[in-house]
Coordinates of C-alpha atoms in Angstrom, one line a residue:
Chain A
M1 CA 52.1 194.2 177.3
P2 CA 50.3 192.5 174.3
P3 CA 52.5 191.3 171.5
P4 CA 52.8 193.7 168.6
L5 CA 50.3 193.2 165.8
P6 CA 51.7 191.6 162.7
S7 CA 52.4 194.0 159.9
L8 CA 50.9 193.6 156.4
E9 CA 53.9 191.6 155.0
Q10 CA 53.8 189.3 158.1
H11 CA 50.2 188.2 157.6
P12 CA 50.1 184.5 156.5
F13 CA 48.1 185.3 153.5
L14 CA 50.9 187.6 152.1
S15 CA 54.0 186.1 153.7
G16 CA 56.5 185.0 151.0
L17 CA 55.4 187.5 148.4
S18 CA 58.0 189.8 147.0
P19 CA 58.4 193.3 148.4
E20 CA 57.0 194.7 145.2
Q21 CA 53.9 192.5 145.4
V22 CA 53.3 193.4 149.0
S23 CA 53.8 197.0 148.2
L24 CA 51.2 196.8 145.5
V25 CA 48.7 195.3 148.0
A26 CA 49.7 197.8 150.6
R27 CA 48.7 200.7 148.2
R28 CA 45.2 199.3 148.2
S29 CA 44.8 198.5 151.9
H30 CA 44.4 200.2 155.2
A31 CA 44.3 199.2 158.8
V32 CA 40.9 199.0 160.5
S33 CA 39.6 198.1 163.9
F34 CA 36.2 197.0 165.1
P35 CA 34.8 196.8 168.7
A36 CA 33.3 193.6 170.1
R37 CA 29.9 192.8 168.6
A38 CA 30.4 195.0 165.5
L39 CA 29.3 193.6 162.2
L40 CA 32.2 193.5 159.7
L41 CA 30.0 192.0 156.9
R42 CA 26.3 192.2 156.6
E43 CA 24.5 189.7 154.3
G44 CA 23.2 191.3 151.1
E45 CA 25.5 194.4 151.3
Q46 CA 28.0 195.2 148.6
A47 CA 31.1 193.0 148.9
N48 CA 34.3 194.8 147.9
T49 CA 36.8 194.2 150.7
L50 CA 39.1 191.4 151.7
Y51 CA 40.0 191.5 155.4
L52 CA 43.3 190.1 156.6
L53 CA 42.6 189.6 160.3
R54 CA 45.5 190.6 162.6
S55 CA 44.0 190.0 166.0
G56 CA 40.7 189.2 167.7
R57 CA 38.0 186.8 166.7
V58 CA 35.2 187.0 164.2
V59 CA 32.3 184.6 163.9
L60 CA 30.5 183.9 160.6
E61 CA 26.7 184.0 161.1
Q62 CA 23.8 182.8 158.9
N63 CA 20.4 184.1 159.7
V64 CA 17.8 181.4 159.3
P65 CA 14.3 182.7 159.1
G66 CA 12.3 181.4 162.0
R67 CA 15.4 180.2 163.8
G68 CA 17.4 183.3 164.1
P69 CA 21.2 183.6 163.6
T70 CA 23.3 180.4 163.7
L71 CA 27.0 180.6 164.3
L72 CA 29.0 178.8 161.6
E73 CA 32.7 179.3 162.1
T74 CA 35.1 181.4 164.1
L75 CA 38.0 183.2 162.3
K76 CA 40.9 184.8 164.1
G77 CA 44.2 186.6 163.7
G78 CA 46.0 185.2 160.7
D79 CA 42.8 184.2 158.9
I80 CA 41.2 186.0 155.9
L81 CA 37.6 187.2 156.0
G82 CA 35.3 187.9 153.1
L83 CA 35.3 186.1 149.7
S84 CA 32.0 187.1 148.2
W85 CA 33.7 189.9 146.2
L86 CA 35.3 187.2 144.0
F87 CA 32.2 186.7 141.8
P88 CA 29.1 188.7 140.8
P89 CA 26.9 189.9 142.2
Y90 CA 29.6 190.9 144.7
R91 CA 27.3 190.8 147.8
W92 CA 28.1 189.3 151.2
H93 CA 26.5 185.9 151.7
L94 CA 26.9 185.8 155.4
D95 CA 27.1 188.1 158.4
A96 CA 30.5 188.4 160.2
R97 CA 30.5 189.7 163.7
A98 CA 33.4 190.6 166.0
V99 CA 33.4 188.3 169.1
E100 CA 36.0 190.5 170.6
P101 CA 37.9 193.7 169.4
V102 CA 39.3 193.0 166.0
E103 CA 42.3 194.5 164.2
A104 CA 42.5 193.9 160.5
F105 CA 43.8 195.1 157.1
A106 CA 41.1 196.0 154.7
I107 CA 42.1 195.4 151.1
D108 CA 40.2 197.0 148.2
A109 CA 39.1 193.8 146.4
S110 CA 38.8 195.4 143.0
C111 CA 42.6 195.2 142.7
L112 CA 42.4 191.4 143.3
R113 CA 39.5 190.5 140.9
G114 CA 41.1 191.0 137.5
P115 CA 44.5 191.2 135.9
T116 CA 46.6 193.9 137.5
P117 CA 48.5 195.9 134.9
E118 CA 51.0 197.2 137.4
H119 CA 52.1 193.6 138.3
P120 CA 50.8 190.7 136.2
V121 CA 52.2 188.1 138.5
L122 CA 50.2 189.2 141.5
E123 CA 46.9 187.8 140.5
P124 CA 47.8 184.2 140.1
V125 CA 49.9 184.2 143.2
L126 CA 47.0 185.5 145.3
A127 CA 44.5 183.3 143.4
M128 CA 46.4 180.2 144.5
R129 CA 46.4 181.4 148.1
L130 CA 42.7 182.1 147.9
L131 CA 42.2 178.6 146.4
R132 CA 44.2 177.0 149.3
H133 CA 42.1 179.0 151.7
L134 CA 38.8 177.9 150.1
Y135 CA 40.0 174.2 150.0
D136 CA 40.8 174.2 153.7
R137 CA 37.5 175.8 154.5
L138 CA 35.7 173.2 152.3
E139 CA 37.4 170.4 154.2
R140 CA 36.2 171.9 157.5
V141 CA 32.7 172.5 156.3
R142 CA 32.5 168.9 155.0
L143 CA 33.5 167.6 158.5
Q144 CA 31.0 169.9 160.1
R145 CA 28.3 168.7 157.8
L146 CA 28.9 165.1 158.8
D147 CA 27.5 165.9 162.2
V148 CA 29.8 163.3 163.7
Y149 CA 28.7 163.7 167.3
K150 CA 25.1 162.8 166.5
A151 CA 24.0 159.6 168.3
G152 CA 24.6 156.7 166.0
A153 CA 26.6 158.8 163.5
Chain B
M1 CA 48.9 155.5 190.5
N2 CA 51.3 152.7 189.7
L3 CA 52.0 152.8 186.0
H4 CA 53.4 149.3 186.2
A5 CA 50.4 147.8 187.8
P6 CA 49.0 144.7 186.0
L7 CA 46.7 145.7 183.1
S8 CA 43.8 143.7 184.5
T9 CA 42.7 142.9 188.0
F10 CA 39.7 140.6 187.5
A11 CA 39.6 137.9 190.1
A12 CA 36.7 135.6 189.3
G13 CA 37.7 135.0 185.7
P14 CA 37.7 137.2 182.6
M15 CA 34.1 136.6 181.7
T16 CA 32.5 136.9 185.1
P17 CA 31.1 140.2 186.1
E18 CA 31.4 141.4 189.6
P19 CA 28.2 142.8 191.0
L20 CA 28.7 146.4 192.3
R21 CA 26.4 149.0 193.6
V22 CA 25.8 152.4 191.9
R23 CA 26.7 155.0 194.5
S24 CA 25.4 158.0 192.5
I25 CA 24.6 159.2 189.0
R26 CA 25.3 162.7 187.7
R27 CA 23.8 164.1 184.5
E28 CA 26.4 165.4 182.0
T29 CA 24.3 166.2 179.0
A30 CA 20.7 165.4 177.9
D31 CA 21.7 161.8 177.2
T32 CA 24.9 161.3 179.0
W33 CA 25.4 160.3 182.7
T34 CA 28.4 159.7 184.9
F35 CA 28.0 156.7 187.2
S36 CA 30.0 156.5 190.5
I37 CA 30.3 152.8 191.3
D38 CA 30.9 151.7 194.9
V39 CA 34.2 149.8 195.1
S40 CA 34.7 150.5 198.8
R41 CA 34.5 146.7 199.7
R42 CA 37.3 145.8 197.3
P43 CA 40.7 145.9 198.8
G44 CA 42.6 148.7 197.1
G45 CA 39.5 149.9 195.3
F46 CA 39.5 149.6 191.5
P47 CA 43.0 150.4 190.2
F48 CA 43.2 151.1 186.5
R49 CA 45.3 152.9 183.9
P50 CA 44.1 155.9 182.0
G51 CA 42.5 154.8 178.7
Q52 CA 41.3 151.4 180.0
F53 CA 37.7 150.3 179.9
N54 CA 35.3 147.9 181.7
M55 CA 32.5 145.8 180.5
L56 CA 29.4 147.0 182.3
Y57 CA 26.5 144.5 182.5
A58 CA 22.9 145.4 182.9
F59 CA 21.8 142.1 184.3
G60 CA 19.4 140.3 182.0
V61 CA 19.9 142.8 179.1
G62 CA 23.5 142.7 178.1
E63 CA 27.0 144.1 178.3
V64 CA 28.7 147.1 176.9
A65 CA 32.3 148.3 176.8
I66 CA 32.6 151.7 178.6
S67 CA 35.8 153.6 179.3
I68 CA 36.7 154.5 182.8
S69 CA 36.4 158.3 183.2
G70 CA 37.6 158.7 186.8
D71 CA 40.8 159.8 188.4
P72 CA 43.5 157.0 188.4
G73 CA 44.9 158.6 191.5
R74 CA 41.7 157.8 193.3
P75 CA 41.1 154.1 192.8
G76 CA 38.5 154.2 195.6
E77 CA 36.1 155.8 193.2
L78 CA 35.2 154.1 189.9
L79 CA 33.5 156.4 187.4
H80 CA 32.0 155.6 184.1
T81 CA 30.4 158.1 181.7
V82 CA 27.7 156.5 179.6
R83 CA 25.6 157.8 176.7
T84 CA 22.2 156.3 176.4
V85 CA 22.1 155.1 172.8
G86 CA 20.9 151.5 172.9
P87 CA 19.1 148.9 175.0
V88 CA 22.0 148.1 177.3
T89 CA 22.9 151.7 178.0
H90 CA 19.2 152.6 178.6
A91 CA 19.0 149.6 181.0
L92 CA 22.1 150.8 182.8
R93 CA 20.6 154.3 183.1
G94 CA 17.5 152.6 184.5
I95 CA 19.4 150.9 187.3
G96 CA 19.4 154.0 189.4
R97 CA 21.2 155.0 192.6
G98 CA 21.7 152.1 194.9
G99 CA 21.0 149.5 192.2
T100 CA 23.5 146.8 191.1
L101 CA 25.3 146.4 187.8
G102 CA 28.0 144.0 186.7
V103 CA 31.6 145.1 186.1
R104 CA 34.4 143.2 184.6
G105 CA 37.8 144.6 183.8
P106 CA 39.8 146.7 183.5
Y107 CA 40.8 145.9 180.0
G108 CA 42.9 147.2 177.2
Q109 CA 46.0 149.1 176.5
P110 CA 46.3 152.6 178.2
W111 CA 47.5 155.9 177.0
P112 CA 51.3 155.9 176.8
L113 CA 52.0 158.1 179.8
E114 CA 55.6 157.0 180.3
E115 CA 56.5 157.7 176.7
A116 CA 55.1 161.2 177.0
R117 CA 57.2 162.2 179.9
G118 CA 59.2 165.3 179.2
Q119 CA 57.1 165.9 176.0
D120 CA 54.5 168.4 175.0
V121 CA 51.1 166.7 175.0
V122 CA 48.2 167.6 172.7
V123 CA 44.9 166.0 173.7
V124 CA 42.2 166.0 171.1
A125 CA 38.7 165.0 172.3
G126 CA 35.4 164.9 170.4
G127 CA 32.2 164.6 172.4
L128 CA 32.2 161.7 174.8
G129 CA 35.7 161.0 173.6
L130 CA 36.7 163.2 176.5
A131 CA 35.7 160.4 178.9
P132 CA 38.6 158.0 178.2
L133 CA 41.0 161.0 178.0
R134 CA 39.8 162.5 181.3
P135 CA 41.9 160.1 183.5
A136 CA 45.0 160.9 181.4
I137 CA 44.4 164.6 181.8
L138 CA 43.9 164.2 185.5
H139 CA 47.2 162.2 185.6
L140 CA 49.0 165.0 183.7
L141 CA 47.7 167.6 186.1
R142 CA 48.7 165.5 189.1
H143 CA 52.2 165.0 187.7
R144 CA 52.4 168.3 185.8
A145 CA 56.1 168.9 186.3
E146 CA 57.0 165.7 184.5
Y147 CA 55.5 166.9 181.2
G148 CA 56.0 169.8 178.8
R149 CA 53.2 172.0 177.5
V150 CA 49.8 170.4 177.8
S151 CA 46.9 171.4 175.5
V152 CA 43.4 170.0 175.5
L153 CA 41.3 170.6 172.4
M154 CA 37.7 169.7 172.9
G155 CA 34.9 169.6 170.3
A156 CA 31.2 168.9 170.6
R157 CA 28.1 169.3 168.5
T158 CA 26.6 172.2 170.5
P159 CA 27.5 173.9 173.8
E160 CA 24.8 171.8 175.5
D161 CA 26.5 168.6 174.3
L162 CA 29.8 169.3 176.1
P163 CA 30.4 166.6 178.7
F164 CA 32.2 167.6 181.9
R165 CA 31.4 171.2 181.0
R166 CA 32.0 172.7 184.4
E167 CA 35.3 170.9 184.8
L168 CA 36.4 172.0 181.3
M169 CA 35.7 175.6 182.2
R170 CA 37.6 175.1 185.4
W171 CA 40.5 173.6 183.5
R172 CA 40.4 176.7 181.3
T173 CA 41.4 178.9 184.3
N174 CA 44.3 176.5 185.1
S175 CA 47.4 178.2 183.9
R176 CA 49.2 174.8 183.7
L177 CA 46.8 173.6 181.0
R178 CA 45.7 175.2 177.7
V179 CA 42.1 174.3 177.0
L180 CA 40.4 175.3 173.7
V181 CA 36.8 174.4 173.1
S182 CA 34.9 174.4 169.8
V183 CA 31.4 173.4 168.8
D184 CA 30.0 172.6 165.4
K185 CA 26.9 174.8 165.9
A186 CA 26.0 177.5 168.3
S187 CA 23.6 180.3 168.9
P188 CA 24.5 183.9 169.6
G189 CA 25.9 184.2 173.1
W190 CA 28.4 181.5 172.6
T191 CA 31.8 183.2 172.7
E192 CA 34.1 180.2 172.3
H193 CA 35.2 178.8 169.0
V194 CA 32.8 177.6 166.4
G195 CA 34.0 175.0 163.9
V196 CA 35.5 171.6 163.8
V197 CA 37.9 170.5 166.5
P198 CA 40.9 169.7 164.1
A199 CA 40.9 173.4 163.2
L200 CA 41.9 174.2 166.8
L201 CA 45.3 172.6 166.1
R202 CA 46.2 175.8 164.2
D203 CA 46.0 177.6 167.6
V204 CA 48.5 175.3 169.3
E205 CA 52.3 175.8 169.0
V206 CA 53.5 172.3 167.9
E207 CA 57.1 171.3 167.8
P208 CA 56.8 167.9 166.0
A209 CA 59.9 166.4 167.6
R210 CA 58.7 166.9 171.1
T211 CA 54.9 166.6 170.8
V212 CA 52.8 163.6 171.4
A213 CA 49.1 163.7 170.5
W214 CA 46.3 161.6 172.1
M215 CA 42.9 161.6 170.6
C216 CA 39.5 160.0 171.1
G217 CA 36.2 160.8 169.5
P218 CA 34.3 160.0 166.3
E219 CA 36.7 158.1 164.0
V220 CA 36.1 160.5 161.1
M221 CA 37.0 163.5 163.3
M222 CA 40.2 161.7 164.4
R223 CA 41.1 161.0 160.8
F224 CA 40.8 164.8 160.0
A225 CA 42.8 165.6 163.1
V226 CA 45.5 163.2 162.1
R227 CA 45.7 164.9 158.7
E228 CA 46.1 168.2 160.4
L229 CA 48.9 166.9 162.7
E230 CA 50.6 165.4 159.7
R231 CA 50.6 168.8 158.0
L232 CA 52.2 170.1 161.2
G233 CA 54.9 167.4 160.9
V234 CA 54.0 165.2 163.8
P235 CA 55.1 161.6 163.1
D236 CA 52.6 158.8 163.1
S237 CA 54.4 157.1 165.9
R238 CA 53.7 160.1 168.2
I239 CA 49.9 160.1 167.5
H240 CA 47.7 157.8 169.6
L241 CA 44.1 157.1 168.9
S242 CA 41.5 155.3 171.1
L243 CA 39.2 153.3 168.9
E244 CA 35.7 152.2 169.5
R245 CA 34.6 148.9 168.0
N246 CA 31.9 146.4 168.7
M247 CA 33.3 144.6 171.7
K248 CA 31.8 141.4 173.1
C249 CA 34.3 139.4 175.1
A250 CA 36.8 142.2 175.7
V251 CA 39.7 139.7 176.0
G252 CA 40.5 138.8 172.4
F253 CA 38.5 135.6 172.1
C254 CA 35.4 136.4 170.0
G255 CA 36.8 138.6 167.3
H256 CA 33.9 141.0 167.1
C257 CA 36.2 144.0 167.5
Q258 CA 38.9 142.7 165.2
L259 CA 40.7 145.2 163.0
V260 CA 42.5 142.9 160.6
P261 CA 45.5 141.8 162.8
H262 CA 44.5 143.7 165.9
F263 CA 41.9 143.0 168.5
V264 CA 40.7 146.5 169.6
C265 CA 39.8 145.1 173.1
K266 CA 43.2 143.7 174.0
D267 CA 45.7 145.3 171.6
G268 CA 43.9 148.7 172.0
P269 CA 41.7 150.6 172.4
V270 CA 44.7 152.9 172.4
F271 CA 46.9 152.4 169.4
P272 CA 49.8 154.4 167.8
Y273 CA 48.6 155.7 164.5
E274 CA 51.5 154.1 162.7
R275 CA 50.0 150.7 163.5
L276 CA 46.5 151.7 162.5
R277 CA 47.4 153.5 159.3
P278 CA 47.2 150.5 157.0
F279 CA 43.7 149.5 158.3
I280 CA 41.9 152.6 159.4
H281 CA 40.5 153.4 155.9
L282 CA 39.2 149.8 155.3
R283 CA 35.4 149.7 155.2
E284 CA 34.7 146.0 155.7
V285 CA 36.4 145.6 159.1

């Protein structure tokens, strides 16, 4: 029997938040699932969801004219997916495709963008977590860009 | 394999290559080849310890340090996996089956197999860095009961650049080994991980007090992987790196491979990170 899926408060992105903070996020989120090969994000479409991946794997793709899609990075259970809703024009910059069946929580990003009257502490707390996530991703992208396996690199 | 065997078995002197015949050559990737060298006329074959290297001589062209990639439990078969990047390696590739090359060695300090007994082992390999780790992995598989959980994290530029690809995929089906493969770039159809190999460490359950990590690959990749292991709490003394430096004599005379107080050829190529830490970020060494 597969292990039970982590609940919202167990997701690494939210773990450690107060029950009130989790409850606030929970009110704006719902569980979703995607079959293998489904597109979770499509470049150019409206970006208004933050996905907290619970299980399965998703690959970020960039379509390069003349070359076709290139796979950039794999995300999996415990990761977050989708950050283009942070800044205007709120459109996805990449495609994200399920490599295998995916379970996730979809959070309405509008509650994360600006100050939240219901709970003013929530925004900075989540902002720091997003920042940490972006920093880690930047480190990985830097290493990837170095092309360290190239002959003579 | 006798883990207490002498570290070097050269007979004719440390600088004299022994002419040996190439038994076969197998293509690994577009520019990488595994040479099987005939050691059947040597009594006892060519014993070595995992992580050691030989100097391979393309007669009339030059020598190059190449790790031994074969099975330490089969000293009758000497394997070297060579990437053709310069004049010597191109000349070695040109020797062909049945031709003769020079071999001297084995040299260098091996992976600390004894220290790892009873511990979980995380192997991190980048590209051809799998070659010097392959003998250690084969040793772990042969003596599986003596070690805890064994994870192999393998990274390459693209799926086509994975050396020992068939063997990697076979290891993946081996329940006694956890194998995770990642490439920096891929096209649709690739269903394994895409991204840098240090990111795979997030998928391995690491208990810092009972985990040892061995890694070999591009030095920058190893520095990133060390950083990730540090975040996980693995002490520097439990992390071992195999370094690649410009080796000429291989026995600590010439100083070409010197890393401040260490000669990579004889004090390494395998070092605990705690000894490397003060020097690994220096640029002019």
